[in-house]
Amino acid sequence: MASVAKLPRPTEMAHRLLSERIQEGDTVVDATVGNGHDTLFLANCVGENGHVIGFDLQAGAIEKTRKRTGNRPNITLHQAGHETLDDFIAEPIAAITFNLGYLPGGDKNLITDKESTLTALKKSVAFLEPGGLLTVVAYIGHEGGPEEGEAVSDWASSLDQDNFSVARYEFQNQRNSPPFLLAIEKRM
Ligand SMILES: C[S@@+](CC[C@H](N)C(=O)[O-])C[C@H]1O[C@@H](n2cnc3c(N)ncnc32)[C@H](O)[C@@H]1O
């Protein structure tokens, strides 16, 4: 018998969509670098001629990401809130990824916050180049998570269809409030 297919988790689906979209040499943003898994993935997608710009509030997250990615020259990390990304970015961006919630293995009280997340998302779509992709993985199992997830989903649903395509991916029958993925494409 053929091996049993396994549906991708939201984080895996985000990587699939991002890897289809990102070209070598692109400039992309990791809005929540955390332990650096997404940053490393993005750095591999854009290659040595591309650029990954990463943000996190926590010094520990920046340090872990630096270690995981081996200080590659195509990665620039900022210990700053993603809601200030317009202080650091001037050029159009091919892809931006958000992985909300708390740092696995870190301080569970330091979580992304509904208001700053919305500010950052609104600024992010303005920087996306035509055809660019924004992904958001939202976790709704921790305190504040459901409110943040709902606010992000409501905002994404309200984006003008002539300018953006918005899709949502999630498991429908999983216990314990599973995360969901929003994929937002800026139309050409
Ligand atoms: C779920 S973790 C990210 C996981 C990460 N993408 C990875 O691959 O390991 C969420 C991160 O968002 C960070 N964070 C919280 N608020 C933030 C903000 N306003 N700006 C940037 N990062 C923030 C937290 O410090 C935490 O490291």
Tab-separated table of C-alpha atoms and ligand atoms in Angstrom:
chain	number	residue	atom	x	y	z
A	1	MET	CA	0.000	0.000	0.000
A	2	ALA	CA	1.212	3.525	-0.758
A	3	SER	CA	2.305	5.516	2.285
A	4	VAL	CA	-0.482	7.444	3.989
A	5	ALA	CA	-0.577	11.090	2.914
A	6	LYS	CA	-0.212	13.576	5.750
A	7	LEU	CA	-1.785	16.989	5.465
A	8	PRO	CA	0.745	19.760	6.128
A	9	ARG	CA	0.506	21.711	9.384
A	10	PRO	CA	-0.166	25.450	8.963
A	11	THR	CA	3.542	26.269	9.445
A	12	GLU	CA	4.481	23.703	6.776
A	13	MET	CA	1.820	25.029	4.421
A	14	ALA	CA	3.204	28.553	4.936
A	15	HIS	CA	6.652	27.309	3.905
A	16	ARG	CA	5.224	25.592	0.831
A	17	LEU	CA	3.480	28.745	-0.325
A	18	LEU	CA	6.492	30.918	0.437
A	19	SER	CA	8.920	28.615	-1.360
A	20	GLU	CA	6.708	28.649	-4.458
A	21	ARG	CA	6.636	32.419	-4.427
A	22	ILE	CA	10.160	33.497	-3.408
A	23	GLN	CA	12.843	33.805	-6.085
A	24	GLU	CA	16.588	33.788	-5.537
A	25	GLY	CA	17.791	37.345	-4.940
A	26	ASP	CA	14.501	38.517	-3.369
A	27	THR	CA	14.256	40.649	-0.240
A	28	VAL	CA	11.919	39.121	2.365
A	29	VAL	CA	10.923	39.751	5.989
A	30	ASP	CA	10.608	37.461	8.996
A	31	ALA	CA	8.463	39.568	11.350
A	32	THR	CA	8.871	37.194	14.333
A	33	VAL	CA	12.242	35.428	14.187
A	34	GLY	CA	11.847	33.536	17.495
A	35	ASN	CA	14.107	30.483	17.398
A	36	GLY	CA	15.183	31.225	13.827
A	37	HIS	CA	13.562	28.312	11.983
A	38	ASP	CA	11.641	30.537	9.584
A	39	THR	CA	14.610	32.889	9.142
A	40	LEU	CA	16.835	29.993	8.103
A	41	PHE	CA	14.168	28.711	5.720
A	42	LEU	CA	13.803	32.172	4.137
A	43	ALA	CA	17.584	32.625	3.855
A	44	ASN	CA	17.779	29.358	1.915
A	45	CYS	CA	14.935	30.489	-0.379
A	46	VAL	CA	16.488	33.850	-1.285
A	47	GLY	CA	20.053	32.535	-1.590
A	48	GLU	CA	23.241	34.478	-1.057
A	49	ASN	CA	22.171	37.310	-3.388
A	50	GLY	CA	18.896	37.818	-1.539
A	51	HIS	CA	18.217	39.447	1.797
A	52	VAL	CA	16.210	38.436	4.883
A	53	ILE	CA	15.265	41.206	7.309
A	54	GLY	CA	14.198	39.809	10.693
A	55	PHE	CA	12.507	41.295	13.754
A	56	ASP	CA	11.976	40.185	17.333
A	57	LEU	CA	11.507	42.040	20.606
A	58	GLN	CA	13.581	39.555	22.615
A	59	ALA	CA	17.374	39.656	22.732
A	60	GLY	CA	17.320	35.887	23.352
A	61	ALA	CA	15.415	35.299	20.111
A	62	ILE	CA	17.856	37.403	18.101
A	63	GLU	CA	20.747	35.482	19.678
A	64	LYS	CA	19.161	32.060	18.961
A	65	THR	CA	18.429	33.076	15.383
A	66	ARG	CA	21.995	34.283	14.922
A	67	LYS	CA	23.289	30.935	16.167
A	68	ARG	CA	20.877	28.883	14.049
A	69	THR	CA	21.640	30.792	10.860
A	70	GLY	CA	25.404	31.002	11.420
A	71	ASN	CA	25.597	34.784	10.961
A	72	ARG	CA	24.943	34.617	7.226
A	73	PRO	CA	25.632	37.907	5.450
A	74	ASN	CA	22.245	37.774	3.690
A	75	ILE	CA	20.376	38.130	7.036
A	76	THR	CA	19.881	41.400	8.941
A	77	LEU	CA	18.312	41.073	12.396
A	78	HIS	CA	16.696	43.895	14.361
A	79	GLN	CA	15.801	43.682	18.029
A	80	ALA	CA	12.697	45.790	17.474
A	81	GLY	CA	8.932	45.422	17.296
A	82	HIS	CA	7.593	44.503	13.861
A	83	GLU	CA	5.155	47.411	14.216
A	84	THR	CA	8.183	49.663	13.569
A	85	LEU	CA	9.243	47.847	10.418
A	86	ASP	CA	8.831	50.988	8.322
A	87	ASP	CA	11.779	52.487	10.257
A	88	PHE	CA	14.006	49.750	8.818
A	89	ILE	CA	12.599	48.973	5.362
A	90	ALA	CA	12.495	51.201	2.317
A	91	GLU	CA	12.238	48.810	-0.633
A	92	PRO	CA	9.374	46.624	-1.945
A	93	ILE	CA	9.328	43.173	-0.312
A	94	ALA	CA	8.573	39.858	-2.056
A	95	ALA	CA	7.344	37.954	1.020
A	96	ILE	CA	6.696	38.603	4.693
A	97	THR	CA	5.999	35.966	7.326
A	98	PHE	CA	4.481	36.273	10.815
A	99	ASN	CA	4.425	33.407	13.308
A	100	LEU	CA	2.395	34.770	16.203
A	101	GLY	CA	2.238	33.778	19.880
A	102	TYR	CA	5.136	33.083	22.249
A	103	LEU	CA	8.677	31.880	21.774
A	104	PRO	CA	8.763	28.087	22.184
A	105	GLY	CA	11.071	27.389	25.129
A	106	GLY	CA	11.055	31.093	26.099
A	107	ASP	CA	8.953	33.443	28.228
A	108	LYS	CA	5.309	32.506	27.618
A	109	ASN	CA	4.201	35.909	28.895
A	110	LEU	CA	5.985	37.689	26.077
A	111	ILE	CA	3.490	37.089	23.303
A	112	THR	CA	2.533	38.997	20.199
A	113	ASP	CA	-0.142	41.553	20.920
A	114	LYS	CA	-3.319	42.174	18.920
A	115	GLU	CA	-2.809	45.921	18.440
A	116	SER	CA	0.872	45.853	17.471
A	117	THR	CA	0.284	42.827	15.247
A	118	LEU	CA	-2.467	44.669	13.370
A	119	THR	CA	-0.281	47.774	13.025
A	120	ALA	CA	2.546	45.631	11.662
A	121	LEU	CA	0.277	43.776	9.238
A	122	LYS	CA	-1.211	46.974	7.860
A	123	LYS	CA	2.287	48.390	7.296
A	124	SER	CA	3.450	45.080	5.802
A	125	VAL	CA	0.873	44.905	3.025
A	126	ALA	CA	1.938	48.400	1.943
A	127	PHE	CA	5.511	47.126	1.435
A	128	LEU	CA	4.542	43.976	-0.472
A	129	GLU	CA	5.472	44.130	-4.133
A	130	PRO	CA	2.775	43.199	-6.692
A	131	GLY	CA	2.527	39.399	-6.632
A	132	GLY	CA	4.107	39.382	-3.168
A	133	LEU	CA	2.935	37.082	-0.380
A	134	LEU	CA	2.269	37.645	3.324
A	135	THR	CA	1.707	34.644	5.585
A	136	VAL	CA	0.449	34.701	9.175
A	137	VAL	CA	0.263	31.659	11.439
A	138	ALA	CA	-2.041	32.492	14.373
A	139	TYR	CA	-2.200	30.433	17.580
A	140	ILE	CA	-5.437	30.569	19.519
A	141	GLY	CA	-4.664	28.172	22.385
A	142	HIS	CA	-3.084	30.705	24.791
A	143	GLU	CA	-4.524	33.679	26.658
A	144	GLY	CA	-5.099	36.545	24.218
A	145	GLY	CA	-4.626	34.200	21.251
A	146	PRO	CA	-8.310	33.921	20.264
A	147	GLU	CA	-8.765	37.716	20.313
A	148	GLU	CA	-5.591	38.274	18.303
A	149	GLY	CA	-6.518	35.514	15.826
A	150	GLU	CA	-10.012	36.904	15.328
A	151	ALA	CA	-8.753	40.469	14.857
A	152	VAL	CA	-6.174	39.351	12.294
A	153	SER	CA	-8.698	37.204	10.456
A	154	ASP	CA	-11.288	40.028	10.411
A	155	TRP	CA	-8.700	42.479	9.085
A	156	ALA	CA	-7.556	40.036	6.372
A	157	SER	CA	-11.161	39.318	5.324
A	158	SER	CA	-11.780	43.029	4.912
A	159	LEU	CA	-8.944	43.524	2.382
A	160	ASP	CA	-10.168	44.755	-0.982
A	161	GLN	CA	-10.607	41.831	-3.388
A	162	ASP	CA	-9.411	43.912	-6.359
A	163	ASN	CA	-6.017	44.326	-4.715
A	164	PHE	CA	-5.544	41.238	-2.519
A	165	SER	CA	-6.372	37.534	-2.521
A	166	VAL	CA	-6.789	36.090	0.970
A	167	ALA	CA	-6.945	32.384	1.869
A	168	ARG	CA	-7.248	30.606	5.233
A	169	TYR	CA	-5.959	27.081	5.998
A	170	GLU	CA	-6.708	25.111	9.179
A	171	PHE	CA	-7.645	21.694	10.507
A	172	GLN	CA	-11.380	21.526	11.075
A	173	ASN	CA	-11.597	18.559	13.443
A	174	GLN	CA	-8.553	18.954	15.718
A	175	ARG	CA	-8.842	19.194	19.505
A	176	ASN	CA	-7.316	22.030	21.581
A	177	SER	CA	-7.790	25.113	19.389
A	178	PRO	CA	-5.401	24.411	16.490
A	179	PRO	CA	-3.533	27.278	14.794
A	180	PHE	CA	-4.546	28.616	11.400
A	181	LEU	CA	-2.713	30.105	8.445
A	182	LEU	CA	-3.697	33.211	6.518
A	183	ALA	CA	-2.075	33.727	3.123
A	184	ILE	CA	-2.424	37.199	1.617
A	185	GLU	CA	-1.303	37.831	-1.931
A	186	LYS	CA	-0.991	41.317	-3.373
A	187	ARG	CA	-2.483	41.115	-6.829
A	188	MET	CA	-0.441	42.165	-9.879
B	1	LIG	C1	5.954	31.850	17.769
B	1	LIG	S1	7.424	32.783	18.066
B	1	LIG	C2	8.187	32.800	16.465
B	1	LIG	C3	8.796	31.488	16.017
B	1	LIG	C4	9.805	31.667	14.882
B	1	LIG	N1	9.210	32.138	13.676
B	1	LIG	C5	10.634	30.440	14.623
B	1	LIG	O1	10.783	30.017	13.462
B	1	LIG	O2	11.199	29.899	15.576
B	1	LIG	C6	6.814	34.441	18.216
B	1	LIG	C7	7.909	35.480	18.424
B	1	LIG	O3	7.331	36.777	18.272
B	1	LIG	C8	8.089	37.659	19.079
B	1	LIG	N2	7.359	38.920	19.250
B	1	LIG	C9	6.389	39.236	20.126
B	1	LIG	N3	5.960	40.492	19.917
B	1	LIG	C10	6.702	40.995	18.896
B	1	LIG	C11	6.744	42.247	18.219
B	1	LIG	N4	5.919	43.246	18.538
B	1	LIG	N5	7.635	42.399	17.214
B	1	LIG	C12	8.479	41.390	16.865
B	1	LIG	N6	8.474	40.182	17.471
B	1	LIG	C13	7.596	39.988	18.474
B	1	LIG	C14	8.297	36.871	20.365
B	1	LIG	O4	9.383	37.407	21.084
B	1	LIG	C15	8.550	35.461	19.808
B	1	LIG	O5	9.926	35.223	19.692
